[in-house]
CSV table of C-alpha atoms and ligand atoms in Angstrom, one decimal:
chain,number,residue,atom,x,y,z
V,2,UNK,CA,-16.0,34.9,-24.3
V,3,UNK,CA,-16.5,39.0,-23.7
V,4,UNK,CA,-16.5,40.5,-20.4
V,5,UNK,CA,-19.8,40.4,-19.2
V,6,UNK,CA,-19.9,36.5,-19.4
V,7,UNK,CA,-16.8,36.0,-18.0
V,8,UNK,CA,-18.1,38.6,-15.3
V,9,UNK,CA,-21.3,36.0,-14.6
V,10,UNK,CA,-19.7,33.1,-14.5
V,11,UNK,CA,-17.2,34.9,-12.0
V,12,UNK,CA,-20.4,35.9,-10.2
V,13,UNK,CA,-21.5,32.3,-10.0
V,14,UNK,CA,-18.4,31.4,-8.8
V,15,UNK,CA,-17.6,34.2,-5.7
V,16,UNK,CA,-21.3,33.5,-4.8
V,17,UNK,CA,-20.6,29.9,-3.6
V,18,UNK,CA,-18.1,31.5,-1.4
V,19,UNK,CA,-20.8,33.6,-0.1
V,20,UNK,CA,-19.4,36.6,-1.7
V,21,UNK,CA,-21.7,39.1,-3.7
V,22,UNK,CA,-20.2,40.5,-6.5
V,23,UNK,CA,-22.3,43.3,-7.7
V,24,UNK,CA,-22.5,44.9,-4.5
V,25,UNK,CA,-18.6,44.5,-4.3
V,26,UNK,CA,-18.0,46.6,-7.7
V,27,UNK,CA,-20.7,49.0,-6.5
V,28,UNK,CA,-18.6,49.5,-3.2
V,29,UNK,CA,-15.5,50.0,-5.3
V,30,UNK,CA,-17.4,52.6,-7.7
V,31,UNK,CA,-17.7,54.8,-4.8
V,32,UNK,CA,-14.0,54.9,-3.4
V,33,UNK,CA,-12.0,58.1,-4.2
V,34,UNK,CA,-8.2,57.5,-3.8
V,35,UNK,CA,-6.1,60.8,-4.1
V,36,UNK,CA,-3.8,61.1,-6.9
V,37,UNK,CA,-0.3,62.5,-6.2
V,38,UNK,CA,0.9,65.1,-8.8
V,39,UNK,CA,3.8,65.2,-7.9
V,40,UNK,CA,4.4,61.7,-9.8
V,41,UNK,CA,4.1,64.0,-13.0
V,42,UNK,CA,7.4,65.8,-12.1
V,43,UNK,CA,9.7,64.2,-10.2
V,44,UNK,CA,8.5,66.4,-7.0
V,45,UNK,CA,9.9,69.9,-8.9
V,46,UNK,CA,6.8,71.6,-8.6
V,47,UNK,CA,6.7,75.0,-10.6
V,48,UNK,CA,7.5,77.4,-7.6
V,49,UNK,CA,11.7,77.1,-6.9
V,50,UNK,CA,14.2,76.4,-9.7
V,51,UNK,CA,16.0,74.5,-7.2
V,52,UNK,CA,16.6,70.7,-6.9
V,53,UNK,CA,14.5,68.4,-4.5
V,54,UNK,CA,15.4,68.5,-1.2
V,55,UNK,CA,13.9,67.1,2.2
V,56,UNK,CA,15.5,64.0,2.3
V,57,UNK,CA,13.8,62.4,-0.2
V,58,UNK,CA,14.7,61.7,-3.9
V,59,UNK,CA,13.6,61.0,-7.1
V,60,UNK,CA,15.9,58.7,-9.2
V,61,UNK,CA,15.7,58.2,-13.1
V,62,UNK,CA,15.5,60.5,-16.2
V,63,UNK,CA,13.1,59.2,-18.5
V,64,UNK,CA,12.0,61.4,-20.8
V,65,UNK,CA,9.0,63.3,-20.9
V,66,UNK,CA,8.3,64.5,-17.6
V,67,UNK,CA,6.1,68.0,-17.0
V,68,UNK,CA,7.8,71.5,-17.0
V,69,UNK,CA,4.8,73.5,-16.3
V,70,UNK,CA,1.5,73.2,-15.4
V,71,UNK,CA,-0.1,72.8,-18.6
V,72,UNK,CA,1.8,69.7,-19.3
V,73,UNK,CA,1.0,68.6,-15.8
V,74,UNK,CA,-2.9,68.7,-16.3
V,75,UNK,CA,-2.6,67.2,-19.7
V,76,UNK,CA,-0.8,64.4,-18.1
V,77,UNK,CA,-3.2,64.1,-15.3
V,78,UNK,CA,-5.9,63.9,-17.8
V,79,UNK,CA,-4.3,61.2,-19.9
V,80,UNK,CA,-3.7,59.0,-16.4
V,81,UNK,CA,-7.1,59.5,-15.2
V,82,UNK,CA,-8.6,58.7,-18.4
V,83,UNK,CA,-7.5,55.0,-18.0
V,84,UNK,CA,-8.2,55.2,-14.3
V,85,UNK,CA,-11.7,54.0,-13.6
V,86,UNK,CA,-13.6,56.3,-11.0
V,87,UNK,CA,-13.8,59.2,-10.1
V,88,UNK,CA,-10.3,60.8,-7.8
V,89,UNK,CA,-9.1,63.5,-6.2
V,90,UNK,CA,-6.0,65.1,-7.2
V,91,UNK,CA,-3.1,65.6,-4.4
V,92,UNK,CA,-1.6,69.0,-4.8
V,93,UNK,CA,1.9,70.7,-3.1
V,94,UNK,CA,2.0,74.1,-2.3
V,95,UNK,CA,4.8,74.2,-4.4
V,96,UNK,CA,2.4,73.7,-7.0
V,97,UNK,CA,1.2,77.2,-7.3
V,98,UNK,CA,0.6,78.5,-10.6
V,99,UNK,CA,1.9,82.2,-10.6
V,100,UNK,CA,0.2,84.3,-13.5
V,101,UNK,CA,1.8,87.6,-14.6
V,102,UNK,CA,4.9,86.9,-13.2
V,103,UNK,CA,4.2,88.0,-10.0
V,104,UNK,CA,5.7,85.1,-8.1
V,105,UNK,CA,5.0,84.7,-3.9
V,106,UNK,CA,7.2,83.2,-1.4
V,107,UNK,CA,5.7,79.9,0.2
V,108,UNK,CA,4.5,82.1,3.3
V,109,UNK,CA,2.6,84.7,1.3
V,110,UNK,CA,1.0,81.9,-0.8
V,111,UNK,CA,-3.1,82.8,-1.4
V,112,UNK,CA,-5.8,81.0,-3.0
V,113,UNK,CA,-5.4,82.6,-6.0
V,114,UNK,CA,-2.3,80.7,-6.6
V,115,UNK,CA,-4.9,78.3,-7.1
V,116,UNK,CA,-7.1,79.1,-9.1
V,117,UNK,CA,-6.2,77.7,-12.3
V,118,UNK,CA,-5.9,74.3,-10.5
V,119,UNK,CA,-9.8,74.7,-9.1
V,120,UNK,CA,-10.7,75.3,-12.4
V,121,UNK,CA,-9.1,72.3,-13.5
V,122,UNK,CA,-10.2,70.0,-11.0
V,123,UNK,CA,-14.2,71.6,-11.8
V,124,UNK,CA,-14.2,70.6,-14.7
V,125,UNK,CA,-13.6,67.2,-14.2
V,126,UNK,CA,-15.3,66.6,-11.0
V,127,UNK,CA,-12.8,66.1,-9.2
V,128,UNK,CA,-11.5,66.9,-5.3
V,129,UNK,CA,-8.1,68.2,-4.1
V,130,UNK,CA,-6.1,67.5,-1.7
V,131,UNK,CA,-3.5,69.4,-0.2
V,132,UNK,CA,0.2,69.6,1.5
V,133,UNK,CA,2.0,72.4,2.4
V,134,UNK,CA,5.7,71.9,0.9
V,135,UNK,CA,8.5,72.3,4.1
V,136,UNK,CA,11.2,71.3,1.6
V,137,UNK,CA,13.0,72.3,-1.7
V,138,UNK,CA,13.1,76.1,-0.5
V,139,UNK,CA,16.3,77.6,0.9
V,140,UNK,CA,14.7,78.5,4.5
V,141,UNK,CA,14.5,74.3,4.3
V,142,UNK,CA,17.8,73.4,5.1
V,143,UNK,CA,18.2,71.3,8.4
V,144,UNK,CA,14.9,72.4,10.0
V,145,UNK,CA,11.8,74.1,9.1
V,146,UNK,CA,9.6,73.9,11.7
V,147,UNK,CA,11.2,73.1,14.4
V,148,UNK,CA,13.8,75.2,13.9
V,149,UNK,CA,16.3,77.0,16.4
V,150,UNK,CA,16.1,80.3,14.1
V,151,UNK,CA,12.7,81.8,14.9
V,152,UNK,CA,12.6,83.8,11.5
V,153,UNK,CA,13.0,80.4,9.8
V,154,UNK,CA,10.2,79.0,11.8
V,155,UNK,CA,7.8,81.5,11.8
V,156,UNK,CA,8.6,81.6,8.0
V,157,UNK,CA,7.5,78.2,7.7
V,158,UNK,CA,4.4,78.8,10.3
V,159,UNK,CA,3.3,81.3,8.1
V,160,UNK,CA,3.3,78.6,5.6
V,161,UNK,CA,1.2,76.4,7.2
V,162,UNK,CA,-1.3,78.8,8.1
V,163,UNK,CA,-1.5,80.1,4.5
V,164,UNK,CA,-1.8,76.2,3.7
V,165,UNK,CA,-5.0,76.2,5.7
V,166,UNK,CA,-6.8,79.2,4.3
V,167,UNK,CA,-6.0,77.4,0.8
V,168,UNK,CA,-7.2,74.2,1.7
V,169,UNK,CA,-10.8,75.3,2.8
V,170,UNK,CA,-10.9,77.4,-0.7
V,171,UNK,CA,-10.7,73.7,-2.1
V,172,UNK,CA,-13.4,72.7,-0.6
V,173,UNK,CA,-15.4,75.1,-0.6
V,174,UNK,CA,-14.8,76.0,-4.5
V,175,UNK,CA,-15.3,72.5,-5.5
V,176,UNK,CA,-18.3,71.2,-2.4
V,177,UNK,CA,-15.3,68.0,-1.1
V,178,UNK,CA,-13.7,68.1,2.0
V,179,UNK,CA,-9.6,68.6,1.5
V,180,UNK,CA,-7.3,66.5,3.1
V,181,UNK,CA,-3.9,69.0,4.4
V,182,UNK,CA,-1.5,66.3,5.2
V,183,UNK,CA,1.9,68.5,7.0
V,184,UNK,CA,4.9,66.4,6.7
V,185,UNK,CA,8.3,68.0,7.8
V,186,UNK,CA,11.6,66.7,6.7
V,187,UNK,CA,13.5,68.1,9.8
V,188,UNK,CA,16.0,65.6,11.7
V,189,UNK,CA,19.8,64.7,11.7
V,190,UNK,CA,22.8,63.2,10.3
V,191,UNK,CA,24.2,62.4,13.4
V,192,UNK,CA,23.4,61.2,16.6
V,193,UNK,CA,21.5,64.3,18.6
V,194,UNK,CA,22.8,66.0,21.8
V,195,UNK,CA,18.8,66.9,22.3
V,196,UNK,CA,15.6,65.3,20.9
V,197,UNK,CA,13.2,66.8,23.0
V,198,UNK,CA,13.8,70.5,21.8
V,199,UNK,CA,13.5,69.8,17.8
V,200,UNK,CA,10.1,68.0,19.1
V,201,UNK,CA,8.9,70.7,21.6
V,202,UNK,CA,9.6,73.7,18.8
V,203,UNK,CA,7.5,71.6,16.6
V,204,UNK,CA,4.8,71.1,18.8
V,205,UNK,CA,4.8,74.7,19.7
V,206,UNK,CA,5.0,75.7,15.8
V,207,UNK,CA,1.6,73.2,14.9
V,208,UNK,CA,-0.1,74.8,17.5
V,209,UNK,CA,0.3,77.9,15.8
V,210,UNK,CA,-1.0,77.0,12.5
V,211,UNK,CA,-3.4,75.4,14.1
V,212,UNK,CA,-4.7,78.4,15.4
V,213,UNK,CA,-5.7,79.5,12.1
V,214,UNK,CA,-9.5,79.3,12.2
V,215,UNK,CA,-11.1,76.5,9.6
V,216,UNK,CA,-14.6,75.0,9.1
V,217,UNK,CA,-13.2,71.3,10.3
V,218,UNK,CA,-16.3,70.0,8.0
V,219,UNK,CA,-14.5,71.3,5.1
V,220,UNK,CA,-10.4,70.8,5.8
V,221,UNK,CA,-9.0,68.0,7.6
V,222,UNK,CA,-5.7,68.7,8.6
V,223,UNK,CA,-3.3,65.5,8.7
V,224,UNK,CA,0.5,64.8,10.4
V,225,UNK,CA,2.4,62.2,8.6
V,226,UNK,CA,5.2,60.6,10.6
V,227,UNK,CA,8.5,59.3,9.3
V,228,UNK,CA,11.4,57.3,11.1
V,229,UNK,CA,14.3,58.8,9.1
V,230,UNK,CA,15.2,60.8,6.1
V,231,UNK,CA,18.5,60.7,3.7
V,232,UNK,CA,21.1,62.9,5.5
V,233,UNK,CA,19.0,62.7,8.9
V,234,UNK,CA,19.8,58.4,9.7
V,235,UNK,CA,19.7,59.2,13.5
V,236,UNK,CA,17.0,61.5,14.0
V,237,UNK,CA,13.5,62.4,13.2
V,238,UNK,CA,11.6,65.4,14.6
V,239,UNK,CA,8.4,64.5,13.4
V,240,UNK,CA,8.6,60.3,14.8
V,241,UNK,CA,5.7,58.3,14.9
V,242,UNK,CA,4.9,58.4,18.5
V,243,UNK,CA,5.4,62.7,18.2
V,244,UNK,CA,2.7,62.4,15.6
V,245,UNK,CA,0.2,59.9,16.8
V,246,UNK,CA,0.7,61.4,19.8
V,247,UNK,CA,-0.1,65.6,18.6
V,248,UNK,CA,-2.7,64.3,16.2
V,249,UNK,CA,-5.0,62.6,19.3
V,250,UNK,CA,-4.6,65.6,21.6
V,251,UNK,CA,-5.4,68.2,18.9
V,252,UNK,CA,-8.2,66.6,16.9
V,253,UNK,CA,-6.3,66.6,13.5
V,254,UNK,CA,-5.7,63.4,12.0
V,255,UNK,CA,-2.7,61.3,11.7
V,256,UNK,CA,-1.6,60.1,8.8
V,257,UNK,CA,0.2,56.9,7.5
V,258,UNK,CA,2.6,56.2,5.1
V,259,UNK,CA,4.1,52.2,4.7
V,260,UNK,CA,7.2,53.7,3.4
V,261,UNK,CA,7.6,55.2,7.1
V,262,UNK,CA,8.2,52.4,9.5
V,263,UNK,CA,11.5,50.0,10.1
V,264,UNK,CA,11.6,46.9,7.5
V,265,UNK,CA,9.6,44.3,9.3
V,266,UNK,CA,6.9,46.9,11.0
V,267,UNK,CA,3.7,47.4,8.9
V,268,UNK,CA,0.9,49.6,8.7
V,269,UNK,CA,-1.7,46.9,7.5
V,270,UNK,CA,-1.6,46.2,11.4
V,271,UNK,CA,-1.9,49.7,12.5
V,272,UNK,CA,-4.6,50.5,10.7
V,273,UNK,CA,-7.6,48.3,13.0
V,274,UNK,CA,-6.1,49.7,16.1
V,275,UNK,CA,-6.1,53.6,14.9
V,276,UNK,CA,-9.2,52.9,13.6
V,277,UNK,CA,-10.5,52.3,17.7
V,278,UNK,CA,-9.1,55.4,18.6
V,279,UNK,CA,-10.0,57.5,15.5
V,280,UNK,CA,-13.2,58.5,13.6
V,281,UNK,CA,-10.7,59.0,10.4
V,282,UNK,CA,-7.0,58.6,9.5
V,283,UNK,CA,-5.2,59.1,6.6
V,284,UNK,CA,-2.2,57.4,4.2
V,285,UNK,CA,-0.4,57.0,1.9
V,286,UNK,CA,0.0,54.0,0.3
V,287,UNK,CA,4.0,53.3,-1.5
V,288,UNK,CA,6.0,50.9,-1.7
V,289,UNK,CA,9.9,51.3,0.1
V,290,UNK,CA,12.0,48.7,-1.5
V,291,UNK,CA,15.1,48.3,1.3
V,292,UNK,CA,14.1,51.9,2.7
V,293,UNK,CA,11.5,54.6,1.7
V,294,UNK,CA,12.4,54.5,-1.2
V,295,UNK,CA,8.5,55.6,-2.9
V,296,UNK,CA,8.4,52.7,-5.8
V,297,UNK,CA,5.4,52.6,-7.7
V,298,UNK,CA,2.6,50.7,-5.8
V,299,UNK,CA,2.2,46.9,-6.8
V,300,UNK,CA,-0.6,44.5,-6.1
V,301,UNK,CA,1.6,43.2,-3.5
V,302,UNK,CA,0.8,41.2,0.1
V,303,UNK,CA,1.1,44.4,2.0
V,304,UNK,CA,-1.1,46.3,-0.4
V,305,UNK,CA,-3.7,43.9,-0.1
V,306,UNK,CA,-3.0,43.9,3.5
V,307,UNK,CA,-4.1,47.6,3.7
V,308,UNK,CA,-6.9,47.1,1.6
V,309,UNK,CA,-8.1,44.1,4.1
V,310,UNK,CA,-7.9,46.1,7.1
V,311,UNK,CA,-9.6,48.8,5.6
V,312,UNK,CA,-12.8,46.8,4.2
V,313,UNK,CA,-13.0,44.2,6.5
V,314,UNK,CA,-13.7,46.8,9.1
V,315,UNK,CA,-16.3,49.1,7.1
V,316,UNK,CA,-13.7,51.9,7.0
V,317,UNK,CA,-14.1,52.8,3.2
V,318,UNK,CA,-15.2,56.3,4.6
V,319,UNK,CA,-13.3,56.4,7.1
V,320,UNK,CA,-9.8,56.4,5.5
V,321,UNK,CA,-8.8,58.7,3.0
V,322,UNK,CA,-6.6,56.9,0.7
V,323,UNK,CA,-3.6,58.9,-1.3
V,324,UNK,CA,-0.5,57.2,-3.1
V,325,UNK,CA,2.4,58.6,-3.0
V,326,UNK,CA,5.9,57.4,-4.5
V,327,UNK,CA,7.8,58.9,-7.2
V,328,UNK,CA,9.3,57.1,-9.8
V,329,UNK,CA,11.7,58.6,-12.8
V,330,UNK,CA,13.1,55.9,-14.3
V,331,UNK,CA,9.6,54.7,-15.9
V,332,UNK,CA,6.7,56.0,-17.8
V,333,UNK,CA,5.5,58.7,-15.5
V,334,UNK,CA,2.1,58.0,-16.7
V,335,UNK,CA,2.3,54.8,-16.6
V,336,UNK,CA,3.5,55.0,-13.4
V,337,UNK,CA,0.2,56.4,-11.8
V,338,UNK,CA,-2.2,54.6,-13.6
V,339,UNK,CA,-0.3,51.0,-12.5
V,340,UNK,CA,-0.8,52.0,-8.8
V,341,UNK,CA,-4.2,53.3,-8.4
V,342,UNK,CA,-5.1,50.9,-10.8
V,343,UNK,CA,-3.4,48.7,-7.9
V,344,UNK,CA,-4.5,50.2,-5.0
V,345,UNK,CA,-8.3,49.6,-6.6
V,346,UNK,CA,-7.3,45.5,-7.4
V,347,UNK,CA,-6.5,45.3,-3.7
V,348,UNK,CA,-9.6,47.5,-2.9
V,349,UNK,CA,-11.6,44.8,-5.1
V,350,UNK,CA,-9.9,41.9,-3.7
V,351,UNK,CA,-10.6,42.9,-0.4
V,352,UNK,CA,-14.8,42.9,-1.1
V,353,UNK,CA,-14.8,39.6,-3.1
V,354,UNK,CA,-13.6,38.1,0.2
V,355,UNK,CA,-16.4,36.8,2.7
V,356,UNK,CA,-15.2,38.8,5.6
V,357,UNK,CA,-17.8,38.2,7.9
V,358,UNK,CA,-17.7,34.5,7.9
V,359,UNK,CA,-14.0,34.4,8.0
V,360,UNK,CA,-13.9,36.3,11.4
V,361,UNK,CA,-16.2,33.6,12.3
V,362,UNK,CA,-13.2,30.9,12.0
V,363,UNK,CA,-11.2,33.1,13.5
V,364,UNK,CA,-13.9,33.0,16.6
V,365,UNK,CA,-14.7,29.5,16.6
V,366,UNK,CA,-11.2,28.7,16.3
V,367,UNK,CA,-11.3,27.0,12.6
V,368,UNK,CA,-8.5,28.2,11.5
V,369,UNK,CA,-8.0,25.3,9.2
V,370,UNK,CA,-11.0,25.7,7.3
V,371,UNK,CA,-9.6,29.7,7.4
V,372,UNK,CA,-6.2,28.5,5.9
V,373,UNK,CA,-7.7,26.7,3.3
V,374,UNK,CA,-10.5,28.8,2.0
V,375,UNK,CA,-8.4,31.5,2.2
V,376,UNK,CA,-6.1,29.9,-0.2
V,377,UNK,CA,-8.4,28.5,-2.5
V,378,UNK,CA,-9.6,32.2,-2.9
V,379,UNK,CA,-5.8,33.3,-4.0
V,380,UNK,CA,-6.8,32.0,-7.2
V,381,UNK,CA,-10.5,32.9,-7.8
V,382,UNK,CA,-11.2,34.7,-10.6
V,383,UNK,CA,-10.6,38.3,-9.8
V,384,UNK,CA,-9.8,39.7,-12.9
V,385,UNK,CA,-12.9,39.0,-14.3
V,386,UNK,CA,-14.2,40.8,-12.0
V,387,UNK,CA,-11.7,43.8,-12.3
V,388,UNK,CA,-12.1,43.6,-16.5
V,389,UNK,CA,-16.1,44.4,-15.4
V,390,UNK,CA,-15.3,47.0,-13.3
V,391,UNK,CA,-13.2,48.6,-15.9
V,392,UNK,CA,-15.6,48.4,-19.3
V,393,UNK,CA,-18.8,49.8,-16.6
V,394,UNK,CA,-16.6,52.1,-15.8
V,395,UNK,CA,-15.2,53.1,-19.3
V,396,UNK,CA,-12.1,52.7,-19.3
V,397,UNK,CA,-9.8,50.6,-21.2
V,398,UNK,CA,-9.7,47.1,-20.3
V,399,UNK,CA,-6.6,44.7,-19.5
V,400,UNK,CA,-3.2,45.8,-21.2
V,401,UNK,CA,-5.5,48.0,-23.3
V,402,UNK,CA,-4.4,51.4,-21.9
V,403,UNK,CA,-0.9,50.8,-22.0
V,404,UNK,CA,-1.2,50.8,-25.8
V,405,UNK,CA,-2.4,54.6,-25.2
V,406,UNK,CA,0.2,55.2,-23.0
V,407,UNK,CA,2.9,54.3,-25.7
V,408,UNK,CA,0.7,56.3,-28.2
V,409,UNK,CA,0.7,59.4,-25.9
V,410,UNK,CA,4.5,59.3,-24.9
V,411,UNK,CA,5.3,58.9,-29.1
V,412,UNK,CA,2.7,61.7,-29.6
V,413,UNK,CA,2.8,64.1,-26.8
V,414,UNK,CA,6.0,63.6,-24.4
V,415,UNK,CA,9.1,62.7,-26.7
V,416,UNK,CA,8.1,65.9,-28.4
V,417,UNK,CA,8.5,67.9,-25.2
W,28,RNT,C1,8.2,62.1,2.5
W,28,RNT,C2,6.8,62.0,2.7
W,28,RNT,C3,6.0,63.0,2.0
W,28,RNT,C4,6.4,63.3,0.5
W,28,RNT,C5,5.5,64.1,-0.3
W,28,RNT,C6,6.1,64.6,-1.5
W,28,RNT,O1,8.9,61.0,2.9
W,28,RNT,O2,6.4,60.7,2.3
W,28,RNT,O3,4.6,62.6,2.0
W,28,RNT,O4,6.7,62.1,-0.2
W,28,RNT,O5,4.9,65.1,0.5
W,29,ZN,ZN1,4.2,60.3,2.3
């Protein structure tokens, strides 16, 4: 049977559950979920010859992994080709591309630094998103910006200012807004004489970039939170509650990542109540496996989770949506394409469920009926669905584009 049978009878099916299909992959068709480059690379980035610091790490050495920008894009082209949709790319400052050798320091960064990666993104129709990079830099050792050393910090402020004036280049160059998540690695090893200070310096040094002026219709300036970092255990600067807490009282958005948060806490529950207390919010979607640990993304209970909490509440536009793990010991192409193809299956999952009628259990206290239908639905036909979504959207089908993958690694990476 080809595809678009399989997709009728899978329409047929759904429909008895109340659930219309069409308008589900039509949904889906409009979602842009931002693509991390920094899969590509093992977070390098083109800018320091240094190794990856921050507190984060990248383990594995499979071969074939970008060296330059050139190879970067080319890779990006070969994942998004067996993506289907239409993306945004998520960008580092440590990204820049410098031309003519003249290289710039991370607080002297301009748009031009850029440019290359505009055109690229034009081309294709694509957005970008944006992060300044407060790591792998040797003013990043302990503390960026919350640091003690006001050269250091103002260094770093500098940096996120310059971030800004980059990020509304984005979109203005390419007409879609640009997400500028900040994330800081800055905390401790060991148990701190003072927390407040770290946390006070920060908020003093955000306030300054802040007061960089930007068109908030174009850049929408994020603060992602983390609960610890290896080599800082007992202390984060930049802690949830600092975060959610900055983000609210500034008008900047906060910004979730599920790698983020102790072993049993998870952000599929956060999500409804930021969504009262927010017009938008930001994340990134991983997968910490014992600790934050940025696995590739599976079609896994808490993905789905996310994706739930996100449909189920009409907050498609409301969330912007950006993976972000890193993983060298695999197929680095393979590796994006297997979780935004993911993050989309959870996306999809989440429409072919009748939503509104199961809050109604909920309310009128069915939860039995709720249990079972909800069980029943584990094992509707979904991929059929999915398969659809993929050949509208051409793109290669089922296992399909892993054969590519293999081609392109023989062809194009083992020769690197
Ligand atoms: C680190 C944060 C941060 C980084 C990227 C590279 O724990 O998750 O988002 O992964 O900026
Ligand atoms: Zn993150």
């Amino acid at each position: 049977m080809n595809i678009l049978e399989r997709y009728k009878q899978a329409k047929e099916i759904y429909k008895k559950m109340g659930v219309d299909t069409d308008k589900a992959v039509e949904s889906l068709e409009k979602v842009s979920i931002s693509m991390h480059c920094w899969q590509g690379d093992d977070v390098c980035g083109f800018d320091n010859k240094g190794e990856l610091t921050g507190g984060i790490q990248t383990t594995g050495n499979y071969p074939g992994k970008a060296s330059n920008p050139w190879e970067l894009m080319e890779d990006i082209d070969m994942a998004m080709k067996l993506i289907p949709g239409k993306h945004k790319i998520n960008l580092h400052a440590s990204y820049a591309i410098f031309e003519d050798g003249e290289w710039a320091d991370r607080d002297k960064l301009m748009p031009e630094h850029f440019k290359k990666w505009v055109g690229f993104a034009k081309e294709r129709g694509l957005g970008i998103d944006f992060n300044p990079t407060f790591f792998s830099h040797p003013k990043a050792e302990q503390f960026t910006l919350s640091s003690m050393d006001e050269d250091i910090r103002n260094f770093w402020i500098e940096h996120g200012r310059a971030c800004i004036r980059i990020s509304e280049y984005f979109a203005t160059e390419l007409s879609i807004p640009c997400v500028m998540n900040i994330w800081i690695p800055d905390g401790l090893k060991d148990v701190p004489a003072d927390r407040l200070g770290p946390r006070a310096r920060f908020k003093d040094s955000l306030d300054k970039i802040l007061s960089q002026p930007y068109d908030k219709s174009k850049v929408y300036v994020a603060l992602e939170s983390k609960v610890f970092g290896i080599g800082m255990e007992s202390y984060t600067v930049g802690s949830s509650e600092f975060c959610i807490n900055y983000a609210a009282n500034n008008g900047i958005l906060s910004l979730m990542d599920n790698g983020h948060y102790h072993p049993t806490e998870v952000v599929s529950d956060k999500i409804p109540s930021m969504l009262l207390f927010n017009d938008k919010i930001a994340l990134h979607v991983t997968r910490g496996v014992r600790w934050d640990s940025d696995h590739v993304v599976l079609y896994d209970d808490e993905t789905k989770e996310i994706a739930k909490e996100i449909v189920r509440n009409n907050a498609l536009d409301r969330v912007f949506i950006a993976l972000d793990y890193f993983d060298a010991s695999i197929n680095r192409i393979s590796a994006w394409v297997v979780g935004m193809r993911n993050m989309q299956k959870a996306l999809l999952s989440a429409l072919l469920t009748p939503n509104e009628e199961f809050k109604r259990l909920q309310d009128t206290g069915n939860t039995t009926r709720l249990m079972a239908y909800t069980e029943e639905l584990k094992t509707y036909p979904l991929g059929d669905v999915w398969n659809y979504f993929c050949e509208k959207n051409g793109v290669p089908v089922g296992t399909d584009w892993f054969e590519q993958v293999e081609k392109y690694e023989k062809d194009v990476l083992l020769s690197r």
